[in-house]
Coordinates of C-alpha atoms in Angstrom, one line a residue:
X546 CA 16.3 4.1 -20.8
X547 CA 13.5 4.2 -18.0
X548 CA 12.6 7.5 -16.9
X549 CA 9.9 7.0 -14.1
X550 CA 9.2 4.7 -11.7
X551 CA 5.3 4.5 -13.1
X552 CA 7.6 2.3 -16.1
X553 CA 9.1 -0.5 -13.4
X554 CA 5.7 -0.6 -11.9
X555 CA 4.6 -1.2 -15.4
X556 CA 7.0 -3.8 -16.2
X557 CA 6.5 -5.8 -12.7
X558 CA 2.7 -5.9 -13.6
X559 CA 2.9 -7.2 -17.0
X560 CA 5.6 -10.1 -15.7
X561 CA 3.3 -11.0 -13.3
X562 CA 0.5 -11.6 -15.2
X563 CA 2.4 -13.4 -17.9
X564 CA 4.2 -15.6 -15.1
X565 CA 1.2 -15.6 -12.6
X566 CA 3.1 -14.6 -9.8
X567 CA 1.1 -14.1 -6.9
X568 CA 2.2 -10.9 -4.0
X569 CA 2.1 -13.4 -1.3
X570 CA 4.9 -15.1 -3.3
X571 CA 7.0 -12.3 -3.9
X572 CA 6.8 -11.1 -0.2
X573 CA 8.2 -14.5 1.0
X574 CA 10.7 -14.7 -1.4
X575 CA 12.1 -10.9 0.2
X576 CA 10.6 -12.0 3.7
X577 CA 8.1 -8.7 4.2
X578 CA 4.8 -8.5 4.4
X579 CA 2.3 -8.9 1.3
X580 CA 0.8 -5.6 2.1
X581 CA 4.5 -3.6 2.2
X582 CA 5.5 -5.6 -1.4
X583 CA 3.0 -5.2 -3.2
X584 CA 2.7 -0.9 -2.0
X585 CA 6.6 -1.3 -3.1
X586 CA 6.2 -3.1 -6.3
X587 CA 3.6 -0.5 -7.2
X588 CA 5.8 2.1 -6.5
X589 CA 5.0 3.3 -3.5
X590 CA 7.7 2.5 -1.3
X591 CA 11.9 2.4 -1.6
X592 CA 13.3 -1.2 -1.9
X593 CA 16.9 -1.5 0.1
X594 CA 19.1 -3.0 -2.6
X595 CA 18.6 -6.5 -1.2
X596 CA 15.0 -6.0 -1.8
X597 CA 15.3 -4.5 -4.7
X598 CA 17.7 -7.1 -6.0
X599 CA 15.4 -10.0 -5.0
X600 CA 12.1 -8.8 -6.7
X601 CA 14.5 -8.0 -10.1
X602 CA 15.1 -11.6 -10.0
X603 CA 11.2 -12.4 -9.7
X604 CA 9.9 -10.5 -12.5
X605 CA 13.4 -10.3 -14.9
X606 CA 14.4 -6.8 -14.0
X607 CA 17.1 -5.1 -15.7
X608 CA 19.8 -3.3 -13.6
X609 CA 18.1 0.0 -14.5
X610 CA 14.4 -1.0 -13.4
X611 CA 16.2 -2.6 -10.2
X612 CA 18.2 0.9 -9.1
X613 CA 14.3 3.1 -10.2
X614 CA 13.2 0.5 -6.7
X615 CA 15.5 2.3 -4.6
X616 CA 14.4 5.4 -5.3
X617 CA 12.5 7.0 -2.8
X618 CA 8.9 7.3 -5.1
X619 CA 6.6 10.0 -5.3
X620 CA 3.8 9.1 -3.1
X621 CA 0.5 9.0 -3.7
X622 CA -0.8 6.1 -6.2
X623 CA -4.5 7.7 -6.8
X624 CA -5.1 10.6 -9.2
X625 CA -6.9 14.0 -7.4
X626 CA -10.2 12.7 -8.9
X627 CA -12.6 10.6 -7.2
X628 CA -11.5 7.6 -8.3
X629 CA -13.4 5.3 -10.8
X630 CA -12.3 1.9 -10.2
X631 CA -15.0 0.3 -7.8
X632 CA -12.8 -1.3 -5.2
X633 CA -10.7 1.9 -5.1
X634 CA -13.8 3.8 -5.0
X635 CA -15.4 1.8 -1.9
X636 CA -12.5 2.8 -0.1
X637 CA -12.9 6.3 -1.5
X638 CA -16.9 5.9 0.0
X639 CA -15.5 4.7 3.6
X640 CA -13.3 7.5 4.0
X641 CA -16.0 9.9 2.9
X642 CA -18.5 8.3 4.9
X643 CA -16.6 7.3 8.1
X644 CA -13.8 10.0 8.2
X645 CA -15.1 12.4 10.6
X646 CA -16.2 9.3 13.1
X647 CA -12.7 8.0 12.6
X648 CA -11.7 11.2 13.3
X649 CA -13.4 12.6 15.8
X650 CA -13.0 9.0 18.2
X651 CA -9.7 8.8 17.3
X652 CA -9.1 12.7 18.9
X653 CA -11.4 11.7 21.7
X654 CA -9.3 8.7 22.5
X655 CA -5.6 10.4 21.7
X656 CA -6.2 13.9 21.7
X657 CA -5.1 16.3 18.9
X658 CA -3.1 14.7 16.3
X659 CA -3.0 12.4 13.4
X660 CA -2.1 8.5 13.0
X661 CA 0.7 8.0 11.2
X662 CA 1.3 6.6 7.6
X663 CA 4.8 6.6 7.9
X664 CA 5.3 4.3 11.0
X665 CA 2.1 2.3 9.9
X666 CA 1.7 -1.6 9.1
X667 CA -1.8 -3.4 7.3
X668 CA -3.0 -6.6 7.7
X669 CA -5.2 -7.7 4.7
X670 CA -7.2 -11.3 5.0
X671 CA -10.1 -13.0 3.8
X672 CA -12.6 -13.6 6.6
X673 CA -14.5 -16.7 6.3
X674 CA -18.3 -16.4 6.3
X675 CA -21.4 -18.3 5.7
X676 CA -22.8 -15.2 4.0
X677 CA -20.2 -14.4 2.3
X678 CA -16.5 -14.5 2.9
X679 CA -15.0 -10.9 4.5
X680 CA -12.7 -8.6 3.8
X681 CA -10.6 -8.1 7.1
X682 CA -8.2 -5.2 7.1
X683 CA -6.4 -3.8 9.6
X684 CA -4.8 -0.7 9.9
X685 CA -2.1 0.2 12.7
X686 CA -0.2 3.0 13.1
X687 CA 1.7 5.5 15.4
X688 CA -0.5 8.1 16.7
X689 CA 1.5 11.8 16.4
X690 CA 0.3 14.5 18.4
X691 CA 0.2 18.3 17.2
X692 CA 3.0 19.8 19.7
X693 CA 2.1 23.4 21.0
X694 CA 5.0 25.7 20.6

């Protein structure tokens, strides 16, 4: 019996390490983006049963682990503590470095309000470089304004 959704996102990691399954794969095979399946199959986003269905057949999903992907997840994949991991931790550095300019030119450009995680998309590629390839990312999404009231 599973009893968390941290156990499915346990089980699709160790299947694709012991199949070498690669995200890009998996999001063509449920035709999505690599950046939304991957987020999903780490448990932070709710398959539709299609979805959910399709990536059970990719990393030999029982019934059980394939219903725990439609299940809308408790968000929020990072502990409340900075986080150790280095990569996780750059992006930890960014946001303590650049948040307040991303901030404050993003309410000088929109006004008061936030950008949306929720109607959001992310484009992740490598960047070709003769110093060194790049990380490109992008992020995109729906500016919401605070409403007066």
């Amino acid at each position: 019996m599973i009893t968390s959704r941290e156990e499915v996102t346990a089980q699709i990691m160790s299947a694709k390490v012991l199949k070498s399954i690669k995200w890009s794969d998996v999001a063509s095979a449920i035709g999505l983006s690599k950046e939304w399946t991957t987020s999903a199959c780490l448990g932070q986003m709710a398959c539709d049963k299609a979805q959910a269905t399709k990536i059970g057949e990719i990393f030999d999903l029982s019934d059980e682990a394939v219903a725990w992907l439609q299940i809308a997840p408790y968000k929020g994949s990072l502990p409340t503590a900075v986080p150790t991991d280095p990569l996780i931790y750059r992006w930890y550095e960014v946001v303590n470095v650049y948040g307040s300019t991303i901030k404050e030119l993003i309410h000088e450009e929109f006004g008061d309000g936030i950008m949306s995680a929720i109607d959001f998309s992310m484009d992740i590629q490598r960047e070709e470089n003769e110093k060194g390839d790049r990380v490109n990312v992008v992020l995109s999404g729906k500016f919401l304004p605070y409403k007066t009231y």
